[in-house]
XYZ file of N, CA, C and O in Angstrom:
356
model
N 143.636 65.853 125.843
C 143.321 66.928 126.767
C 144.390 67.997 126.675
O 145.524 67.742 126.306
N 144.044 69.186 127.061
C 144.960 70.304 127.004
C 144.743 71.205 128.209
O 143.619 71.418 128.646
N 145.843 71.700 128.747
C 145.777 72.638 129.873
C 146.748 73.770 129.573
O 147.944 73.537 129.440
N 146.255 74.990 129.460
C 147.103 76.147 129.164
C 147.526 76.824 130.463
O 146.760 76.884 131.421
N 148.759 77.344 130.457
C 149.316 78.031 131.625
C 149.285 77.136 132.866
O 148.987 77.589 133.965
N 149.575 75.862 132.667
C 149.496 74.895 133.766
C 150.861 74.694 134.413
O 151.898 74.774 133.756
N 150.861 74.437 135.698
C 152.055 74.048 136.423
C 152.250 72.560 136.186
O 151.362 71.751 136.485
N 153.392 72.173 135.614
C 153.652 70.772 135.292
C 154.993 70.338 135.864
O 155.904 71.150 136.013
N 155.097 69.056 136.193
C 156.340 68.456 136.659
C 156.542 67.154 135.897
O 155.598 66.601 135.328
N 157.766 66.612 135.879
C 157.990 65.314 135.248
C 157.225 64.213 135.985
O 157.146 64.219 137.214
N 156.669 63.287 135.247
C 155.954 62.149 135.838
C 156.882 61.367 136.762
O 156.454 60.840 137.788
N 158.172 61.334 136.430
C 159.134 60.572 137.230
C 159.307 61.135 138.645
O 159.882 60.476 139.502
N 158.804 62.333 138.920
C 158.886 62.918 140.264
C 157.808 62.371 141.197
O 157.889 62.561 142.405
N 156.796 61.700 140.637
C 155.670 61.213 141.445
C 156.026 59.955 142.218
O 156.682 59.062 141.700
N 155.534 59.873 143.437
C 155.586 58.634 144.196
C 154.353 57.802 143.850
O 153.639 58.089 142.879
N 154.083 56.782 144.632
C 152.935 55.911 144.391
C 151.627 56.623 144.724
O 151.539 57.325 145.740
N 150.630 56.397 143.906
C 149.314 57.014 144.100
C 148.693 56.526 145.408
O 148.708 55.338 145.717
N 148.158 57.453 146.182
C 147.523 57.134 147.451
C 146.031 56.836 147.242
O 145.475 57.111 146.184
N 145.400 56.275 148.244
C 143.977 55.919 148.154
C 143.092 57.117 147.862
O 142.063 56.994 147.206
N 143.495 58.299 148.332
C 142.683 59.500 148.106
C 142.963 60.167 146.757
O 142.435 61.231 146.467
N 143.803 59.536 145.922
C 144.086 60.058 144.589
C 145.258 61.015 144.526
O 145.658 61.434 143.454
N 145.827 61.365 145.671
C 146.978 62.263 145.675
C 148.273 61.468 145.503
O 148.298 60.254 145.689
N 149.335 62.193 145.135
C 150.659 61.595 144.947
C 151.669 62.307 145.830
O 151.642 63.538 145.932
N 152.606 61.574 146.432
C 153.689 62.239 147.146
C 154.784 62.665 146.165
O 155.075 61.949 145.204
N 155.352 63.839 146.385
C 156.534 64.289 145.659
C 157.503 64.864 146.689
O 157.100 65.326 147.755
N 158.785 64.808 146.377
C 159.795 65.415 147.237
C 160.044 66.821 146.715
O 160.330 67.024 145.543
N 159.931 67.798 147.611
C 160.159 69.204 147.280
C 161.411 69.653 148.013
O 161.556 69.411 149.213
N 162.338 70.311 147.295
C 163.565 70.789 147.925
C 163.300 72.025 148.770
O 162.679 72.975 148.324
N 163.771 71.964 149.993
C 163.708 73.095 150.931
C 165.134 73.401 151.368
O 166.052 72.631 151.083
N 165.331 74.469 152.103
C 166.674 74.856 152.554
C 167.353 73.768 153.372
O 168.553 73.549 153.238
N 166.602 73.082 154.216
C 167.191 72.065 155.093
C 167.053 70.649 154.532
O 167.230 69.686 155.246
N 166.730 70.501 153.251
C 166.635 69.192 152.611
C 165.263 68.960 152.018
O 164.381 69.829 152.072
N 165.063 67.776 151.440
C 163.772 67.497 150.805
C 162.668 67.233 151.820
O 162.929 66.732 152.913
N 161.452 67.621 151.457
C 160.280 67.293 152.272
C 159.242 66.656 151.361
O 159.179 66.957 150.167
N 158.443 65.767 151.925
C 157.382 65.100 151.166
C 156.163 66.008 151.145
O 155.738 66.519 152.175
N 155.600 66.193 149.964
C 154.403 67.010 149.792
C 153.392 66.186 149.014
O 153.742 65.504 148.045
N 152.144 66.221 149.412
C 151.080 65.505 148.710
C 150.446 66.459 147.692
O 150.105 67.593 148.030
N 150.305 65.990 146.438
C 149.758 66.838 145.383
C 148.593 66.143 144.688
O 148.459 64.920 144.744
N 147.764 66.938 144.050
C 146.713 66.433 143.159
C 147.125 66.782 141.749
O 147.758 67.810 141.511
N 146.763 65.898 140.819
C 147.215 66.066 139.443
C 146.047 66.110 138.470
O 144.938 65.692 138.802
N 146.335 66.611 137.267
C 145.334 66.704 136.208
C 145.812 65.977 134.967
O 146.079 64.781 134.988
N 145.998 66.719 133.893
C 146.365 66.166 132.590
C 147.739 65.508 132.667
O 148.678 66.051 133.230
N 147.849 64.323 132.061
C 149.080 63.535 132.080
C 149.378 63.077 130.660
O 148.562 62.401 130.045
N 150.553 63.425 130.126
C 150.933 62.936 128.794
C 152.031 61.877 128.873
O 152.720 61.600 127.908
N 152.214 61.287 130.032
C 153.205 60.249 130.324
C 154.639 60.761 130.350
O 155.560 59.976 130.495
N 154.855 62.048 130.179
C 156.165 62.666 130.332
C 156.078 63.736 131.415
O 156.867 63.754 132.343
N 155.082 64.610 131.288
C 154.815 65.654 132.275
C 153.384 65.501 132.773
O 152.535 64.969 132.063
N 153.164 65.973 133.983
C 151.827 65.885 134.562
C 151.466 67.243 135.169
O 152.317 67.918 135.753
N 150.232 67.632 134.982
C 149.729 68.902 135.501
C 149.500 68.774 137.005
O 148.903 67.808 137.469
N 149.954 69.750 137.751
C 149.733 69.807 139.195
C 148.580 70.769 139.442
O 148.656 71.943 139.088
N 147.509 70.274 140.038
C 146.340 71.118 140.301
C 146.286 71.617 141.739
O 145.586 72.570 142.035
N 147.043 70.960 142.629
C 147.018 71.341 144.045
C 148.256 70.798 144.738
O 148.670 69.672 144.479
N 148.862 71.603 145.616
C 149.939 71.108 146.463
C 151.315 71.663 146.158
O 152.231 71.490 146.956
N 151.493 72.321 145.003
C 152.770 72.943 144.651
C 152.524 74.353 144.148
O 151.452 74.642 143.614
N 153.548 75.189 144.300
C 153.491 76.544 143.750
C 154.569 76.683 142.674
O 155.595 75.997 142.711
N 154.337 77.586 141.749
C 155.305 77.872 140.707
C 156.632 78.285 141.338
O 156.660 79.055 142.288
N 157.718 77.717 140.862
C 159.042 78.043 141.382
C 159.583 77.037 142.378
O 160.789 77.023 142.637
N 158.720 76.214 142.970
C 159.218 75.187 143.885
C 159.914 74.106 143.060
O 159.516 73.808 141.939
N 160.959 73.537 143.640
C 161.750 72.523 142.938
C 161.429 71.132 143.481
O 161.456 70.913 144.689
N 161.133 70.206 142.565
C 160.846 68.826 142.964
C 162.038 67.936 142.632
O 162.803 68.208 141.711
N 162.185 66.872 143.393
C 163.250 65.898 143.193
C 162.752 64.865 142.194
O 161.705 64.268 142.386
N 163.524 64.674 141.123
C 163.152 63.695 140.108
C 163.791 62.350 140.424
O 163.188 61.312 140.233
N 164.991 62.320 140.926
C 165.675 61.092 141.315
C 166.537 61.384 142.519
O 166.895 62.529 142.768
N 166.863 60.385 143.285
C 167.747 60.587 144.419
C 168.698 59.420 144.543
O 168.548 58.410 143.868
N 169.668 59.547 145.409
C 170.697 58.515 145.532
C 170.136 57.199 146.060
O 170.657 56.137 145.748
N 169.065 57.227 146.832
C 168.469 55.988 147.346
C 167.892 55.176 146.197
O 168.085 53.968 146.117
N 167.198 55.839 145.265
C 166.642 55.100 144.136
C 167.752 54.661 143.196
O 167.673 53.615 142.579
N 168.836 55.448 143.083
C 169.971 55.075 142.254
C 170.644 53.832 142.816
O 170.974 52.903 142.081
N 170.834 53.778 144.132
C 171.459 52.617 144.764
C 170.620 51.367 144.541
O 171.151 50.291 144.255
N 169.303 51.485 144.637
C 168.416 50.341 144.406
C 168.507 49.883 142.961
O 168.536 48.681 142.678
N 168.572 50.820 142.031
C 168.670 50.466 140.613
C 169.998 49.774 140.319
O 170.049 48.795 139.569
N 171.089 50.248 140.929
C 172.390 49.613 140.723
C 172.404 48.200 141.287
O 172.966 47.298 140.691
N 171.764 47.988 142.427
C 171.690 46.660 143.028
C 170.948 45.702 142.102
O 171.365 44.571 141.900
N 169.838 46.165 141.522
C 169.055 45.351 140.592
C 169.877 45.023 139.361
O 169.904 43.890 138.899
N 170.595 46.006 138.831
C 171.429 45.791 137.650
C 172.519 44.783 137.951
O 172.790 43.885 137.156
N 173.173 44.904 139.117
C 174.215 43.950 139.496
C 173.658 42.542 139.609
O 174.313 41.575 139.212
N 172.461 42.392 140.150
C 171.849 41.069 140.306
C 171.512 40.454 138.954
O 171.527 39.230 138.801
N 171.242 41.276 137.958
C 170.877 40.768 136.632
C 172.107 40.483 135.772
O 172.020 39.789 134.773
N 173.271 41.015 136.138
C 174.493 40.851 135.366
C 174.974 39.404 135.479
O 175.022 38.854 136.577
N 175.350 38.768 134.360
C 175.852 37.394 134.450
C 177.183 37.365 135.194
O 177.946 38.333 135.142
N 177.453 36.266 135.891
C 178.697 36.193 136.654
C 179.905 36.176 135.717
O 179.836 35.687 134.590
N 181.006 36.717 136.190
C 182.247 36.726 135.405
C 182.956 35.400 135.538
O 182.474 34.461 136.179
N 184.126 35.311 134.930
C 184.889 34.053 135.029
C 185.357 33.830 136.460
O 185.526 34.781 137.215
N 185.561 32.582 136.843
C 185.998 32.310 138.201
C 187.411 32.862 138.405
O 188.204 32.948 137.448
N 187.736 33.243 139.639
C 189.086 33.751 139.883
C 190.110 32.652 139.711
O 189.825 31.471 139.894
N 191.287 33.016 139.336
C 192.350 32.025 139.157
C 193.398 32.550 138.205
O 193.409 33.720 137.834
N 194.281 31.645 137.802
C 195.375 32.040 136.926
C 194.941 32.043 135.481
O 194.149 31.214 135.067
N 195.522 32.949 134.736
C 195.311 32.974 133.280
C 196.468 32.303 132.622
O 197.578 32.365 133.063
N 196.201 31.640 131.520
C 197.303 30.985 130.802
C 197.606 31.728 129.555
O 196.916 32.311 128.895
């Protein structure tokens, strides 16, 4: 599929798909991020076409510190334990 002159955002900016087919995205505003529901079109697994809910020039959040903290926690849980504390010889 192809869409010319389309408004696109990274797929990683999308939240979980809702029952009505829309996706939540975080949009940066002056007083912080706000959740906006959008409809999407063509998807190439890197970028996705936005058909409704965003305007050209609006900035979306691709990652945030909450998701980073969760990812670090998962990584720490998967890391093998180090040597037990004690004296070295």
